[in-house]
Each structure stands twice: as structure tokens, then as C-alpha cells.
PDB file of C-alpha atoms in Angstrom:
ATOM      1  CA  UNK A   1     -25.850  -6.047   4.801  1.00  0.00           C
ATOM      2  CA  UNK A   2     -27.437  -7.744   7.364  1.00  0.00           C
ATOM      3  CA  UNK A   3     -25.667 -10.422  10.076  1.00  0.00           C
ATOM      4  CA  UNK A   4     -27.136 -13.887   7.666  1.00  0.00           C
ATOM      5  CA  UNK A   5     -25.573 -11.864   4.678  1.00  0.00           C
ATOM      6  CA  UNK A   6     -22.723 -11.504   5.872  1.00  0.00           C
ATOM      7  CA  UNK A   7     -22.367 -14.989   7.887  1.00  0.00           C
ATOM      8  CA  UNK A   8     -23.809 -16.729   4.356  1.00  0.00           C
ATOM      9  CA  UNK A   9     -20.676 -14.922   2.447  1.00  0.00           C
ATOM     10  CA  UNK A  10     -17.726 -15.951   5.272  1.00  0.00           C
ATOM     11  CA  UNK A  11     -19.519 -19.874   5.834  1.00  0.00           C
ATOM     12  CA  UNK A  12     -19.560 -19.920   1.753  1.00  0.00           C
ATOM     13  CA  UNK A  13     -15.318 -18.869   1.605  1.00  0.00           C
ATOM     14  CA  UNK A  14     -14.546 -21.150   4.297  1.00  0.00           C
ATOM     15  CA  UNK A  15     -16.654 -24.102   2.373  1.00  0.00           C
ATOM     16  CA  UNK A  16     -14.545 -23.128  -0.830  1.00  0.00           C
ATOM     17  CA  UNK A  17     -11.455 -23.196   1.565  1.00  0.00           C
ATOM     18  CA  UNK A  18     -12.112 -26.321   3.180  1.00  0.00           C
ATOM     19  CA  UNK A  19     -12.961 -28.265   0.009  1.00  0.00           C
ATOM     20  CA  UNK A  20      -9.516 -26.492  -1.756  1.00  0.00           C
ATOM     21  CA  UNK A  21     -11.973 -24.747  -4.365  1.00  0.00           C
ATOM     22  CA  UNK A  22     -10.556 -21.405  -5.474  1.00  0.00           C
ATOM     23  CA  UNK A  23     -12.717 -18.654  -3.965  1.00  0.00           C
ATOM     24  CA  UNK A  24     -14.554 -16.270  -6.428  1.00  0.00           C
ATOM     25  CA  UNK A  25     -17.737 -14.415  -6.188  1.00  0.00           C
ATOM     26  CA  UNK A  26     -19.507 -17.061  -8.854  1.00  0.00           C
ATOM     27  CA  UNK A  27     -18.739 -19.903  -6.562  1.00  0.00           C
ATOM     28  CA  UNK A  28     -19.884 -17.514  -3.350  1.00  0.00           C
ATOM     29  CA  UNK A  29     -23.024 -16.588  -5.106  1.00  0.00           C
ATOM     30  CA  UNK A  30     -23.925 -20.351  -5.705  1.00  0.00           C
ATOM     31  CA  UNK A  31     -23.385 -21.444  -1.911  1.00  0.00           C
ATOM     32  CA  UNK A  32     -25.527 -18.679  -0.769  1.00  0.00           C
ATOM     33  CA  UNK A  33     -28.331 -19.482  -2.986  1.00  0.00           C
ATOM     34  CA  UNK A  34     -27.940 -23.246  -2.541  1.00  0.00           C
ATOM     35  CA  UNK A  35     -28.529 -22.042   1.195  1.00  0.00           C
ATOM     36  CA  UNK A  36     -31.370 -19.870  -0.051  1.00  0.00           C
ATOM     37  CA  UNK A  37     -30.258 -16.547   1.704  1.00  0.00           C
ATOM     38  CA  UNK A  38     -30.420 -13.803  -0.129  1.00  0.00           C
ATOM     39  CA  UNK A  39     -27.657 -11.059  -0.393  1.00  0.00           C
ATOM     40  CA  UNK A  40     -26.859  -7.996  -2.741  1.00  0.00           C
ATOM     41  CA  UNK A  41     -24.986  -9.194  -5.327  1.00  0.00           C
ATOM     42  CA  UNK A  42     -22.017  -7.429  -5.121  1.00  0.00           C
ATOM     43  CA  UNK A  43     -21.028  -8.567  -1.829  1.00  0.00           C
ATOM     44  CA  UNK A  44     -20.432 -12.286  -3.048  1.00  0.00           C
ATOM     45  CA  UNK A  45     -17.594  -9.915  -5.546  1.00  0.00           C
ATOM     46  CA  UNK A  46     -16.047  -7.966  -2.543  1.00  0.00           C
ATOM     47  CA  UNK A  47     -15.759 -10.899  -0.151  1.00  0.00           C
ATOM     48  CA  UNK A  48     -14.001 -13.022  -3.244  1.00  0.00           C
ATOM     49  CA  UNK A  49     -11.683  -9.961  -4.053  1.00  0.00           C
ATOM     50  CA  UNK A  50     -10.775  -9.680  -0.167  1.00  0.00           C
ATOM     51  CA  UNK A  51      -9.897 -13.049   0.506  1.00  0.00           C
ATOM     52  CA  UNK A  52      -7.912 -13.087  -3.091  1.00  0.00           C
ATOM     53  CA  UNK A  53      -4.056 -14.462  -2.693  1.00  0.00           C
ATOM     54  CA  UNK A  54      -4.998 -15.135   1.209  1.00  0.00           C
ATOM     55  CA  UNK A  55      -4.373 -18.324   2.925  1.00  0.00           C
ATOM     56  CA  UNK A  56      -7.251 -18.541   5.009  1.00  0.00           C
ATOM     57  CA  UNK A  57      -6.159 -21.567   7.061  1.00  0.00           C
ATOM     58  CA  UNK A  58      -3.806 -18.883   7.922  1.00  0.00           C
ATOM     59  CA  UNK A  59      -5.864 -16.717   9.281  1.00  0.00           C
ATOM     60  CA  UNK A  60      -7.785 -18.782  10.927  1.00  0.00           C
ATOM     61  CA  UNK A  61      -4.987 -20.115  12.658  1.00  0.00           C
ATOM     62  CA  UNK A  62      -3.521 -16.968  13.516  1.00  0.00           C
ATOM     63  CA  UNK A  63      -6.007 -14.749  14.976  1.00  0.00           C
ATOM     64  CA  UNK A  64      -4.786 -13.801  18.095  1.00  0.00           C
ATOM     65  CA  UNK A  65      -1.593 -13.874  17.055  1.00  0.00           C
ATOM     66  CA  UNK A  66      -1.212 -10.831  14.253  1.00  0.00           C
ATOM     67  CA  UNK A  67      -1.132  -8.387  16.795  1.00  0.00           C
ATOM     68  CA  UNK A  68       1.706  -9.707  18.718  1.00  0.00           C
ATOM     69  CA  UNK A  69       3.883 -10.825  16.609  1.00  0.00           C
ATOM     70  CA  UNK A  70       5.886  -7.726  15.595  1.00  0.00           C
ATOM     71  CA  UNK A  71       6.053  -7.195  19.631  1.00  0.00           C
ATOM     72  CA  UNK A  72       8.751  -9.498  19.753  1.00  0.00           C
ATOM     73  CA  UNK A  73      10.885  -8.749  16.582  1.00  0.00           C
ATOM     74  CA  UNK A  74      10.773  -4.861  18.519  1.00  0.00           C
ATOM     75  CA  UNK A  75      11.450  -6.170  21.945  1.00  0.00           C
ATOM     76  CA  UNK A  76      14.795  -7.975  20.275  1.00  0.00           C
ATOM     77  CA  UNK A  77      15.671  -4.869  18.303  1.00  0.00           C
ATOM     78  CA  UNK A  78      15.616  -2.599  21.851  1.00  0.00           C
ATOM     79  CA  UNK A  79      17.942  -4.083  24.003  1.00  0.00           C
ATOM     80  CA  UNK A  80      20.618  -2.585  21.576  1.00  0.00           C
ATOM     81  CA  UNK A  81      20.182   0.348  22.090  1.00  0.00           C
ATOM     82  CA  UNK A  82      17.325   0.429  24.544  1.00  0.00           C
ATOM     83  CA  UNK A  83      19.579   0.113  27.513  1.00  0.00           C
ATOM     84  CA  UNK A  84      21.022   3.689  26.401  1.00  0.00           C
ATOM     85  CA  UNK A  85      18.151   5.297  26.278  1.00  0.00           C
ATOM     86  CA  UNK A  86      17.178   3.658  29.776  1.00  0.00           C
ATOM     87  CA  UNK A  87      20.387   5.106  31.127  1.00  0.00           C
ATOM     88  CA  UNK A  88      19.811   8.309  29.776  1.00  0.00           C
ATOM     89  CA  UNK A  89      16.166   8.574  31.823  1.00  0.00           C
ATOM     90  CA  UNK A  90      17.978   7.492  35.029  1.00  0.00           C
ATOM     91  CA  UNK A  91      20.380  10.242  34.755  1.00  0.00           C
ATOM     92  CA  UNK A  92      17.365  12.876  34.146  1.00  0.00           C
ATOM     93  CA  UNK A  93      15.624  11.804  36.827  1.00  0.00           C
ATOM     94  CA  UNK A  94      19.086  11.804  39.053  1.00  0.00           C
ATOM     95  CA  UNK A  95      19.456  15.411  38.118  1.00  0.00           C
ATOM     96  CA  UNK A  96      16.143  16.046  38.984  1.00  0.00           C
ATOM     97  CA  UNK A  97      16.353  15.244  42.442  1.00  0.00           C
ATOM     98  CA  UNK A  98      19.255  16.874  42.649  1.00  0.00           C
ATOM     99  CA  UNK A  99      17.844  20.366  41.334  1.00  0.00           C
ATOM    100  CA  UNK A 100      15.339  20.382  44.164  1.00  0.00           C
ATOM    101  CA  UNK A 101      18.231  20.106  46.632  1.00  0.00           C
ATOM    102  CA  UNK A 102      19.886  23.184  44.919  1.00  0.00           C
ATOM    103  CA  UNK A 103      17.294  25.572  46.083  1.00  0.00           C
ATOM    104  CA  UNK A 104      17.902  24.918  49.652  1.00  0.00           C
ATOM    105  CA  UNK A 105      14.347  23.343  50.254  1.00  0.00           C
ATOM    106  CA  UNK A 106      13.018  20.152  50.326  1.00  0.00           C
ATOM    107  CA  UNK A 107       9.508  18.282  50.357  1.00  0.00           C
ATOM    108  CA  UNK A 108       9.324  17.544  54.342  1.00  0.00           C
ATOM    109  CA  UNK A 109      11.767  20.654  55.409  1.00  0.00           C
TER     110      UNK A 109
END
């Protein structure tokens, strides 16, 4: 499909959006030839059926912010038991060190 296709299809669901028309691929179809583009007609269908039961206000609203939302609902879920596990590194790396030490030589001896 090429780039007016697929523009004509996403311009035509936000037109049904704005105007609070449900979006199907009949209504699609019409905006695009009102607009006289052409596209295969079986895209109109697949853009209808992806947008189906979506608030696309929603999405438009939220497009940054999808990604980085579950970052914080994990971030307040680790400090429970995050600071064990962040004890448990410091104490590797402690015995780390001290390992070297063990074998009687060091970096700068």
C-alpha cells in the first residue's frame, strides 16, 4: 500500500472519530473515495477491524506514554525486595575483592 493509501485510511478513522461516527470499513471506503484516492479494498476492512473497541482519542493522547507506563508500576514493585537483591551484589563484589587479596598478590604489587 502506498504512503496516500495508507494516510487516506488513518485521516478517514480519525474523521469517523472526530465526528463520533462508529468506524467500519463501509464508512472508510466512502471517505477515501469522497477524497478520490484510490486503495485496495481490503485495507478500508483491516484498518476498521484494527481500530475496533479502541478509543482512539486514547491513543492519540497517549503516544509517548504506552511505553512508560508499566516502568513505574515495576519501579514501585522493586524496592520490596529490590534492596535484597542490591545487598546481595554488594556482598559478591565484597568477596571479590577480597579473593584477590587471598592469593597474596595484588594489581599494583
Amino acid at each position: 500500500m502506498s504512503s496516500s493509501s495508507e494516510l487516506a485510511c488513518v485521516y478517514s478513522a480519525l474523521i469517523l472519530q472526530d465526528d463520533g461516527v462508529e468506524i467500519t470499513g463501509d464508512k472508510i471506503t466512502a471517505l477515501v473515495r469522497a477524497a478520490k484516492v484510490e486503495i485496495e479494498p481490503f485495507w478500508a476492512g483491516l484498518f476498521a477491524k484494527a481500530l475496533e473497541g479502541r478509543n482512539i482519542s486514547d491513543l492519540i493522547s497517549n503516544v509517548g506514554s504506552a511505553s512508560a507506563a508499566p516502568a513505574p508500576a515495576a519501579a514501585a514493585a522493586a524496592p520490596a525486595g529490590g534492596a535484597t537483591e542490591e545487598k546481595k551484589e554488594e556482598k559478591k563484589v565484597e568477596e571479590e575483592e577480597e579473593s584477590d587479596d587471598d592469593m597474596g598478590f595484588g594489581l599494583f604489587d
